XYZ file of C-alpha atoms in Angstrom:
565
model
C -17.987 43.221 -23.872
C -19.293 42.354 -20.525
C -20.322 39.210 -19.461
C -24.499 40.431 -19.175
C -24.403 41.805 -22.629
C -23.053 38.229 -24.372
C -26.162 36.218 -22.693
C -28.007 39.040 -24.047
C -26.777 38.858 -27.211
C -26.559 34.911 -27.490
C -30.524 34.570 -26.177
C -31.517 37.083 -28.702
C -28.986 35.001 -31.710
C -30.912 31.501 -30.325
C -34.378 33.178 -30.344
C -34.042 34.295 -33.743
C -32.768 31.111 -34.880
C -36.034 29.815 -33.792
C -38.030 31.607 -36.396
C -35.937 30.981 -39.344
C -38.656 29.200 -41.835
C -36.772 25.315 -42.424
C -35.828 26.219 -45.910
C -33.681 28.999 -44.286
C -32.158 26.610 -41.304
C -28.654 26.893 -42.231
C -26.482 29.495 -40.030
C -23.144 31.256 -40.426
C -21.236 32.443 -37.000
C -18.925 35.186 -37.117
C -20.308 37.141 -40.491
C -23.188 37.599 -42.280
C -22.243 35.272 -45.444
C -24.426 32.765 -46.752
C -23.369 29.309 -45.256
C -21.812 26.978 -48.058
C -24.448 24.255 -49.676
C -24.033 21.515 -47.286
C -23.175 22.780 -43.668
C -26.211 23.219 -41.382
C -23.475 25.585 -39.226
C -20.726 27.293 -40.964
C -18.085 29.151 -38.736
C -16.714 32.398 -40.538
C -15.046 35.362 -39.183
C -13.796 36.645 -42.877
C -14.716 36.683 -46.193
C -13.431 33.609 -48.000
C -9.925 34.754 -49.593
C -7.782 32.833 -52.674
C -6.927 30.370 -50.531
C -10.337 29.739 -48.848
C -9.375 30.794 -45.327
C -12.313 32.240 -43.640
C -10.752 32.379 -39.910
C -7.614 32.536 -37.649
C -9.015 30.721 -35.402
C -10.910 27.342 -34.587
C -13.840 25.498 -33.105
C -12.986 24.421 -29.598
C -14.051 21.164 -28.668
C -15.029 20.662 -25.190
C -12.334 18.717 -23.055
C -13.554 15.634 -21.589
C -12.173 12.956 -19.179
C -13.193 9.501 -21.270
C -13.106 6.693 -18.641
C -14.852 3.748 -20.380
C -14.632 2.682 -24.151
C -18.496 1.564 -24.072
C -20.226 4.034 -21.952
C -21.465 7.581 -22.508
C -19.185 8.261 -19.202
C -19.207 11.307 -17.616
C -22.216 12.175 -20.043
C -24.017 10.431 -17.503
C -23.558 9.290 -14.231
C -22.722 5.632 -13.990
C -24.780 5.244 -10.516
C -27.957 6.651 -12.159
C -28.524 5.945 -15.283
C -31.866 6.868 -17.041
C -34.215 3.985 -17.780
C -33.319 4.458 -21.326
C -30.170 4.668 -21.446
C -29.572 1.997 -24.435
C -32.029 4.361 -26.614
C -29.388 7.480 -25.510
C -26.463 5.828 -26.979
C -27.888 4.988 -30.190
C -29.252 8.820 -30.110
C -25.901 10.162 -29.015
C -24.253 8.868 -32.519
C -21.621 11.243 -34.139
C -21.186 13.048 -30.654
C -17.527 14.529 -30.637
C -15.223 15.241 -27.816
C -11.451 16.273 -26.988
C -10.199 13.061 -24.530
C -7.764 14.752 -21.577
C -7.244 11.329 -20.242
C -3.986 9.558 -21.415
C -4.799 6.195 -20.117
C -8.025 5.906 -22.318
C -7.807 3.743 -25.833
C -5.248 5.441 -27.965
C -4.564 8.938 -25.244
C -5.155 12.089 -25.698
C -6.819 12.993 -28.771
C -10.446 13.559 -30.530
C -13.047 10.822 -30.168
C -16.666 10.224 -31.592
C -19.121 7.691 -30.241
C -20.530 5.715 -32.621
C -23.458 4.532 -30.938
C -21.762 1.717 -29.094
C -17.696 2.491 -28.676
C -15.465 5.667 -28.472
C -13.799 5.161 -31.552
C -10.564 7.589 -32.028
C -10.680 9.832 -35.013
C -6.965 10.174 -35.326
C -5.773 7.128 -35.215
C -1.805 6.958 -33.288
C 1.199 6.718 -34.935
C 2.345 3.010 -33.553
C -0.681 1.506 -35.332
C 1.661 2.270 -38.340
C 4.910 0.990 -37.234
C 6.392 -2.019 -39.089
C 7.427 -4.574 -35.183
C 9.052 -6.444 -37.647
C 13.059 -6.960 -35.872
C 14.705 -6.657 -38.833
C 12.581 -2.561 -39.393
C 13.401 -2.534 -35.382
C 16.718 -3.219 -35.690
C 17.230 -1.348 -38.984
C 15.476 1.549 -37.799
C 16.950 1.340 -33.550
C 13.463 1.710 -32.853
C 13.319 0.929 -28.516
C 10.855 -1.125 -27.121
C 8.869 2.015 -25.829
C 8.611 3.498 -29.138
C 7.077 -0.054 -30.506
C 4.857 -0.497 -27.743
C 4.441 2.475 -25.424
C 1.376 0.218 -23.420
C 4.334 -1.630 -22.018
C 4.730 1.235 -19.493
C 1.472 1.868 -18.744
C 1.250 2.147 -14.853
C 0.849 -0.917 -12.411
C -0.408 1.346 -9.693
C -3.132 3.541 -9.890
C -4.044 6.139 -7.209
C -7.559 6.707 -6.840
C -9.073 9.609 -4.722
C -12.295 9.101 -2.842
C -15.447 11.104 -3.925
C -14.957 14.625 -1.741
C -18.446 14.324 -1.113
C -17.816 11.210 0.899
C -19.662 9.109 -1.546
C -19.105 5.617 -3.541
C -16.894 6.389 -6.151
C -15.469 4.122 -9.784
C -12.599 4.374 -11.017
C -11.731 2.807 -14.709
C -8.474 2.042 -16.139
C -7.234 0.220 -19.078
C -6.174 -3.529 -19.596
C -3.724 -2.561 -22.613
C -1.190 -3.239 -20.639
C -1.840 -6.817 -20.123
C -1.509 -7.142 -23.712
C 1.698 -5.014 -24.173
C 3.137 -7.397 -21.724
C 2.256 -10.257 -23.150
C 3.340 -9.664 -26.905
C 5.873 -7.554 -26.982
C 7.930 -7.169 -23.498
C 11.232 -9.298 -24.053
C 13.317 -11.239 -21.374
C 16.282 -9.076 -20.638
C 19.594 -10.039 -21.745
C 18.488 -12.714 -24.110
C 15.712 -10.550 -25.336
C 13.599 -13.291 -25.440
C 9.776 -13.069 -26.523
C 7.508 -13.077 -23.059
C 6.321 -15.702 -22.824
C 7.063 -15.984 -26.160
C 3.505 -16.231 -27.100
C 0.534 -13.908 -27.269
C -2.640 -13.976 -25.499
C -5.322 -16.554 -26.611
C -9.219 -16.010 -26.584
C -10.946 -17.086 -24.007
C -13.318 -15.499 -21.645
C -11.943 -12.236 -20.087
C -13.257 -11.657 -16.413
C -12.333 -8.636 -13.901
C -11.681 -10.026 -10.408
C -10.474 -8.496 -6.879
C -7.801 -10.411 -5.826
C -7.695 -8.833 -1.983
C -8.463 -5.638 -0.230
C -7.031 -4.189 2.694
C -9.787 -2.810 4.131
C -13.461 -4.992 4.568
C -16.266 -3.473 2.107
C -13.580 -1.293 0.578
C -14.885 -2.957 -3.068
C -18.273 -3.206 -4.094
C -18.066 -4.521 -7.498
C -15.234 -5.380 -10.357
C -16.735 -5.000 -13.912
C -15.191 -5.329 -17.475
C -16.130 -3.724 -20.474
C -15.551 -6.953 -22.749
C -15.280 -10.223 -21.778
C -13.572 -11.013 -24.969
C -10.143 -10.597 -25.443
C -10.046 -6.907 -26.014
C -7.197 -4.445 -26.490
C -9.029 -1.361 -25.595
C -11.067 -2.654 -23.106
C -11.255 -1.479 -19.274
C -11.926 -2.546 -16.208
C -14.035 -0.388 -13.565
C -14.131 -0.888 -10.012
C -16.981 0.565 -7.961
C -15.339 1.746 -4.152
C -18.220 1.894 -1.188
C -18.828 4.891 0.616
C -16.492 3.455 3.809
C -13.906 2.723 4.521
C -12.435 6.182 2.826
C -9.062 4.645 2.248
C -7.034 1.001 1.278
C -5.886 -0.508 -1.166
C -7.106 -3.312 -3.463
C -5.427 -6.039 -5.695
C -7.371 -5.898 -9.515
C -6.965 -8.867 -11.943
C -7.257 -9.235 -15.822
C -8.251 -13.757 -15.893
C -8.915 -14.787 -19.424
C -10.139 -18.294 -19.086
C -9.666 -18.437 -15.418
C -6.220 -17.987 -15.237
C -4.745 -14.232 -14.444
C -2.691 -12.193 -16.952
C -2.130 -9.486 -14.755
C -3.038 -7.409 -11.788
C -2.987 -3.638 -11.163
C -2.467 -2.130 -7.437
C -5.360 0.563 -6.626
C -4.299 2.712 -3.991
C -7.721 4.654 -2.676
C -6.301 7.318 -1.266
C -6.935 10.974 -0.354
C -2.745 11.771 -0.915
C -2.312 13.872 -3.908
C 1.305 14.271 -4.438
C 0.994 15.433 -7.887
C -1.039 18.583 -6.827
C 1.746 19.744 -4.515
C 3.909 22.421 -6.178
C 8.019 22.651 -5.971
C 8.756 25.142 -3.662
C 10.538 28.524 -4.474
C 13.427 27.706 -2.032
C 14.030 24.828 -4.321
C 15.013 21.155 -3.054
C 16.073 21.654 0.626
C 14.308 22.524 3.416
C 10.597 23.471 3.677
C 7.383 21.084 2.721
C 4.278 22.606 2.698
C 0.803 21.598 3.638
C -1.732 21.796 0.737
C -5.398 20.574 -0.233
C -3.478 17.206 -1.334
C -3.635 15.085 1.869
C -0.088 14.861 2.464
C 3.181 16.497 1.580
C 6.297 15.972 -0.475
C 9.819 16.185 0.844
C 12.960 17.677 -1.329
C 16.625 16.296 -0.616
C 19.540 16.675 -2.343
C 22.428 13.653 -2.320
C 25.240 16.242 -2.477
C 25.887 15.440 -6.533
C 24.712 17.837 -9.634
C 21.827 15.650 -10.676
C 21.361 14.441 -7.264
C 17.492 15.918 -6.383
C 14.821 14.157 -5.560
C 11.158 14.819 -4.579
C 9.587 11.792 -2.204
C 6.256 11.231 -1.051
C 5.978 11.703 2.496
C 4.709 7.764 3.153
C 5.541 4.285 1.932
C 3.978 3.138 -1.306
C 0.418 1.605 -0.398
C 0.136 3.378 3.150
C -3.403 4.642 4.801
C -1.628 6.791 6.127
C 1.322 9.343 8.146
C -0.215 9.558 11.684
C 1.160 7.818 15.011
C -0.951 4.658 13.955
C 1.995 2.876 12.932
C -0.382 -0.303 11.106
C -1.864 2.091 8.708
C 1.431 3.420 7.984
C 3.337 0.191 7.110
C 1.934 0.358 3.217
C 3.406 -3.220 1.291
C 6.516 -4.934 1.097
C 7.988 -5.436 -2.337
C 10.166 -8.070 -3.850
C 12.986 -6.172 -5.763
C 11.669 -6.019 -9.776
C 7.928 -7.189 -9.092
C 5.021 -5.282 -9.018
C 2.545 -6.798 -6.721
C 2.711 -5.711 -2.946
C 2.852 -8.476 -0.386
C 1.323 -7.588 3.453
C 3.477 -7.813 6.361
C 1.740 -10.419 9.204
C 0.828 -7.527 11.206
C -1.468 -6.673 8.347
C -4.904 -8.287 7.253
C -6.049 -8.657 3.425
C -9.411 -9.687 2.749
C -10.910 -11.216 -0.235
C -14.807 -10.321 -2.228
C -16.449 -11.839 0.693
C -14.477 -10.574 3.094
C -12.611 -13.741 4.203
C -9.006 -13.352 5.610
C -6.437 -14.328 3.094
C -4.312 -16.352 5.309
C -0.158 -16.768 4.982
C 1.032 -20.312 4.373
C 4.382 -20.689 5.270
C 7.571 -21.905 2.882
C 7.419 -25.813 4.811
C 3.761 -25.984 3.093
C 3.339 -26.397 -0.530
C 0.999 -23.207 -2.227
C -2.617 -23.409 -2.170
C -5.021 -20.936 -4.000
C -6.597 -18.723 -1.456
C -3.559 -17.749 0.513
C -0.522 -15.714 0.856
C 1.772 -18.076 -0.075
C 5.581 -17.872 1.298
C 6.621 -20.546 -2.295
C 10.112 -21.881 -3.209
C 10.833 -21.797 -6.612
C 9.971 -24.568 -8.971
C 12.948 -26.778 -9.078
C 13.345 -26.825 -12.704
C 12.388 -23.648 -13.543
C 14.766 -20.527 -14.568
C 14.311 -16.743 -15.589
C 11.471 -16.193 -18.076
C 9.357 -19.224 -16.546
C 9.544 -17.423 -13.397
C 8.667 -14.577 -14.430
C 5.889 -15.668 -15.466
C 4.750 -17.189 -12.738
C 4.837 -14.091 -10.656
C 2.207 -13.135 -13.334
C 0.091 -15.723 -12.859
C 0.412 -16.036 -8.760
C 0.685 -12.780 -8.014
C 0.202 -13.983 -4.117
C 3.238 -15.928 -4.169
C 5.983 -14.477 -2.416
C 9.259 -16.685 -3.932
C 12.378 -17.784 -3.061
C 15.078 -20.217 -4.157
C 16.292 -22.982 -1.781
C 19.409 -23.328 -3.449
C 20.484 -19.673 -3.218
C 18.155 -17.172 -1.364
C 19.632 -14.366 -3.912
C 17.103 -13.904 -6.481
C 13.354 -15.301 -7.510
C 14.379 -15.106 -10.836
C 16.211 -18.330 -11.277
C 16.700 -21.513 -8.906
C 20.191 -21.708 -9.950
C 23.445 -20.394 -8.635
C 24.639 -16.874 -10.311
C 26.729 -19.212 -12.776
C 25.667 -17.118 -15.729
C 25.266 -13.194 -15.050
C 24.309 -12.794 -19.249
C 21.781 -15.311 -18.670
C 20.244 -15.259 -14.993
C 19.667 -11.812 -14.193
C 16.894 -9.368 -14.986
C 17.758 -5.570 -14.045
C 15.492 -4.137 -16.617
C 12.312 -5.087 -14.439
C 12.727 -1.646 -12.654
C 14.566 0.410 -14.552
C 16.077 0.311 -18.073
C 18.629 2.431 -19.250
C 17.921 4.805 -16.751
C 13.893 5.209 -17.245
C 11.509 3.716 -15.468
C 10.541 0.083 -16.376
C 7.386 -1.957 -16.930
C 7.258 -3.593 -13.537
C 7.992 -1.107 -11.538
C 5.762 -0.676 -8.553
C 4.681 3.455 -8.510
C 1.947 5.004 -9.666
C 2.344 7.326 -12.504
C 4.713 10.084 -12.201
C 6.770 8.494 -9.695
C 9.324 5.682 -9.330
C 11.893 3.747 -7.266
C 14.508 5.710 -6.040
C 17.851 5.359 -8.659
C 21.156 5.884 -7.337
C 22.324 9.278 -8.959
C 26.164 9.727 -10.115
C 27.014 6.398 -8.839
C 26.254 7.569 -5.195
C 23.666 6.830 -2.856
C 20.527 8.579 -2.463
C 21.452 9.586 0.878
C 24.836 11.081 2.542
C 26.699 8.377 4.023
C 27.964 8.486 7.915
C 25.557 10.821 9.036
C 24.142 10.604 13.222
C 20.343 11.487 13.750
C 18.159 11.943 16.880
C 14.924 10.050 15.858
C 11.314 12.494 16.944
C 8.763 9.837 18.085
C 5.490 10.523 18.335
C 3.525 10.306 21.791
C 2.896 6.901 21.013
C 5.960 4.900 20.480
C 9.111 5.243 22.916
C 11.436 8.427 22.063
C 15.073 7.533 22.074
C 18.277 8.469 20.324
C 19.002 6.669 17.444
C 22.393 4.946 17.719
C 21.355 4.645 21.871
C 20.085 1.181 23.713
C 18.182 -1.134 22.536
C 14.663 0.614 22.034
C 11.830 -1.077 23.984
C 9.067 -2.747 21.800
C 5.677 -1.139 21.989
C 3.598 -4.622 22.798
C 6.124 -6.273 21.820
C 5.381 -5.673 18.284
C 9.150 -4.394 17.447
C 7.346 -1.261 15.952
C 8.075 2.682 15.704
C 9.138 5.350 13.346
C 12.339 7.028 12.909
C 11.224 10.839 12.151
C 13.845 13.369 10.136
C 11.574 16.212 9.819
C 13.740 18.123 11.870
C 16.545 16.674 11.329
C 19.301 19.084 8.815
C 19.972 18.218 6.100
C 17.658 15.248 5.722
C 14.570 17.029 5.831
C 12.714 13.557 4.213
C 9.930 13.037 6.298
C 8.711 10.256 8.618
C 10.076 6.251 8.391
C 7.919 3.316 9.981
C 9.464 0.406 10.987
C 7.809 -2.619 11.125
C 9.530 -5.745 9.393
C 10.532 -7.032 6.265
C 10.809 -10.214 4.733
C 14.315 -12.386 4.497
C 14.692 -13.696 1.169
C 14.716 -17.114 2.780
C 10.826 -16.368 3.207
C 11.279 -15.438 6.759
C 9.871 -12.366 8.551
C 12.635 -10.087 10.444
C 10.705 -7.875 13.399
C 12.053 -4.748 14.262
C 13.620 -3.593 11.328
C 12.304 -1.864 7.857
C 14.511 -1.583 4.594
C 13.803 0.671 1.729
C 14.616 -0.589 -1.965
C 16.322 1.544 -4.898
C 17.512 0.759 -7.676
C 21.443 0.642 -8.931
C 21.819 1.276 -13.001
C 25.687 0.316 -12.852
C 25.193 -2.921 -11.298
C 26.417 -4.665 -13.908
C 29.766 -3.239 -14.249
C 30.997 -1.697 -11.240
C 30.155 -5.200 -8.136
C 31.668 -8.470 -7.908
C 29.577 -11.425 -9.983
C 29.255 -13.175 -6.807
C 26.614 -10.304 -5.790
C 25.024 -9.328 -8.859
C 21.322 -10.306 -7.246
C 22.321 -7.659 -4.501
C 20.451 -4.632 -4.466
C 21.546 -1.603 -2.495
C 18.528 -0.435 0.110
C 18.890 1.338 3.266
C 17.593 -0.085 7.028
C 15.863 1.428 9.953
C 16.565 -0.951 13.035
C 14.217 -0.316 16.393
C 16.228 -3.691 17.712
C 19.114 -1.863 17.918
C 18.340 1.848 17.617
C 20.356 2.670 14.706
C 19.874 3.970 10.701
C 21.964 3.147 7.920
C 21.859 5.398 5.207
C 24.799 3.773 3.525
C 23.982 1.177 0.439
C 23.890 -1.732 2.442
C 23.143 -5.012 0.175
C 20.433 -7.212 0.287
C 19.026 -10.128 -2.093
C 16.507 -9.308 -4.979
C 14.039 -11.719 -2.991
C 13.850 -9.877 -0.412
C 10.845 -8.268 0.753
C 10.991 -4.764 1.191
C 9.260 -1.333 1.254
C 9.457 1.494 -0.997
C 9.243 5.151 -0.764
C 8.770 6.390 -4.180
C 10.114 9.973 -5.610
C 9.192 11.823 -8.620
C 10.505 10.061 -11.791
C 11.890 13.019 -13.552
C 12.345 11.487 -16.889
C 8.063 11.822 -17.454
């Protein structure tokens, strides 16, 4: 039937449904039976047989993107809402939708607004789960099957509006609460913090930008302490990219922060090519590309993102394409000095260095309490999520100020990865991950020679030549292997990274991954060495080889596809 003839045949079906008297105001669709008693519309393509079916086939609900647990959202448009809108939602009761969005209250699923709330009407399966450790235990039940919110993203990409307008984005603070209650303290498998969230008064609150007037507004949904509330952040019209720090604060105090990259780069919309994992990228309507590589090893493919985790962007500007250093196992991105985070009022967030003691307000280069140890510290990251720590009495690890006397006790792999998946605190966005050494190799070839492709605006030189000249004495560049074969894996900055002694190294950039047979395969002296490769402009020269460095170290990350989603 073509496409004329349906509206013809629907406008005639709606005009006669105008003139049926009231008592006659029940409809069938599909046959001419009477409707049953109680059903204003009754859908029927058959007769009703012995076992009452009357169709093969169902009602489709439309599919809806949910956003906010108390709004009619995308029903209406947040930025212009009618002056009534309080009498819509109480008229809106009983409307009934299909939720695409996975992040929202319980996922994907069928929801009805009840006047106030999106309440699910299937209610998920872990509400039913016994978290009782002896059922757990009994039962091998993992942590991700007792609490999937645990590995909710910490990073969040958001696209600007294509029409170059303000945009919102809303996400969920479930994962705050996941943390909280029901994440244990690798290998003790202690409770963190061994306590759950009090009440108090919730708050949403930016805890820097990259970019001045990047943020207009932070808003939560509840400012009681709320599993299924959200947060939504309101992004001006300009700047059209940056990134932002968001915090849950109950009380005054945070509970956790989420990375919002704003960001144009769609990785996810970028198909695998037919030629498979080596060679050719292409360009898309994603803002970016994706690079495939393959380590040599069956298992060994990966997919990366063609720029660091938090970058602006790929181009010759080599500030914008720094993105954030990471300390190895935390989730909050730290700024380089060469870059400038702001805070609501557009103040500079200033660094105060490791001979100062922390103040609120700044980017704090901290020691390590000296009587603290593993979960406390933890913990503390939480709650400072601008502190940048280290420990005076061994620069190896944040997570404890003692000496690696106790490899059950002080260490904390399971941050990043666990088992092989991707863990709670791992930096990327959704989809992707920190690179994992595959078949106990590296993620790149070892003793391999490359001729780095500069662009016009840094100094072009072979890599592995003289010592390359600094462009204004900033000790910055990029090492390029776009056309390199082999290691087709896109563009490198190099800027600097942080020491784990808290100080800043110029010139150089190193890349984290992460190591699953750490534990049983490296001396205990060097169990808070993680494997990472460096790019050196100091002295011209790449190693692709895993060359060691301390878990505080601070360090950037190129993330790949996590293929275990």
């Amino acid at each position: 039937m073509g496409l004329l003839k349906k509206i013809f045949l629907f406008q005639i079906t709606v005009l006669g449904l105008l003139f049926i008297p009231d008592a006659q105001a029940q409809v069938t669709i599909g046959n001419a039976d009477e409707p049953i008693m109680g059903s204003l519309l009754d859908l029927k393509k058959n007769v009703d047989n012995e076992n009452n079916v009357t169709a093969d086939k169902g009602l489709g609900l439309s599919r809806v993107m949910l956003t906010n647990k108390s709004e009619l959202y995308p029903m209406f448009d947040s930025l212009n809402l009618p002056v009534d809108y309080a009498d819509q939602k109480n008229t809106h009761k009983g409307l009934t939708v299909w939720n695409v969005n996975e992040m929202f209250g319980k996922g994907v699923g069928t929801y009805v607004w009840n006047g106030t709330d999106w309440v699910n009407a299937h209610p998920a399966l872990h509400d039913n789960f016994d978290y009782t450790e002896t059922t757990v235990r009994k039962r091998k039940i993992n942590r991700a099957e007792r609490d999937p919110y645990l590995y909710l993203p910490n990073c969040y990409m958001v696209h600007p509006s294509a029409e170059n307008k303000s945009c919102t984005f809303t996400f969920p603070v479930r994962k705050a609460y996941a943390i909280w209650e029901n994440y244990k303290t690798p290998p003790l498998s202690q409770p963190f913090p061994n306590k759950k969230i009090v009440s108090g008064r919730c708050k949403a609150k930016l805890i820097w930008q990259d970019r001045l007037g990047l943020v207009d507004r932070v808003e939560i949904s509840s400012d009681s302490v709320d599993y299924d509330a959200t947060i939504t952040v309101l992004f001006n019209e300009f700047p059209t990219s940056g990134n932002a720090s968001i915090a849950l604060t109950i009380d005054g105090i945070v509970h956790w922060t989420w990375h919002l990259w704003y960001t144009p780069y769609r990785p996810n919309a970028i198909p695998e090519p037919n030629k498979g994992y080596y060679g050719e990228y292409s360009h898309y309507d994603a803002g970016g590309s994706v690079f495939y590589y393959n380590n040599g090893t069956p298992g060994g493919d990966y997919i990366f993102m063609d720029r660091n985790l938090g970058a602006n962007a790929t181009s010759t500007n080599i500030d914008e394409s720094l993105g954030f250093l990471y300390q190895w196992g935390r989730k909050d991105p730290f700024p380089s000095s060469i870059q400038r985070i702001y805070d609501m009022s557009g103040n500079i967030i200033y660094t105060r260095s490791k001979n100062y003691p922390p103040m609120d307000g700044y980017f704090n280069i901290a020691s390590l309490p000296s009587t603290s140890d593993g979960e406390f510290n933890l913990l503390n990251t939480i709650y400072y999520p601008l502190n940048f720590y280290f420990n005076r009495s061994d620069y190896a690890t944040w997570y404890t100020n003692r000496k690696r006397l106790n490899p059950s006790q002080d260490t904390n792999f399971d941050l990043w990865n666990e088992s092989g998946r991707k863990g709670p605190f791992d930096p990327c966005p959704q989809g992707w991950r920190v690179p994992v050494m595959t078949n106990r190799r590296p993620w790149f070839n070892q003793n391999a020679s490359f001729t780095s492709n500069y662009n016009d605006n840094f100094k072009i030189a072979d890599i592995g030549g003289d010592l390359i000249t600094s462009q204004n004495q900033r000790y910055l560049g990029a090492f390029s292997f776009e056309n390199v074969p082999d290691y087709n894996i896109g563009s490198y900055p190099v800027g600097r990274y942080i020491e784990a002694t808290g100080d800043e190294v110029r010139g150089t950039s190193l890349y984290w991954c992460i190591d699953p047979y750490q534990l049983s395969i490296y001396d205990t002296s060097y169990l808070t060495y993680i494997p990472g490769f460096e790019l050196d402009l100091n002295k011209g020269s790449v190693y692709l080889s895993t060359r060691y460095h301390p878990m505080s170290t601070g360090a950037s990350i190129r993330c790949v596809k996590d293929t275990n989603e």
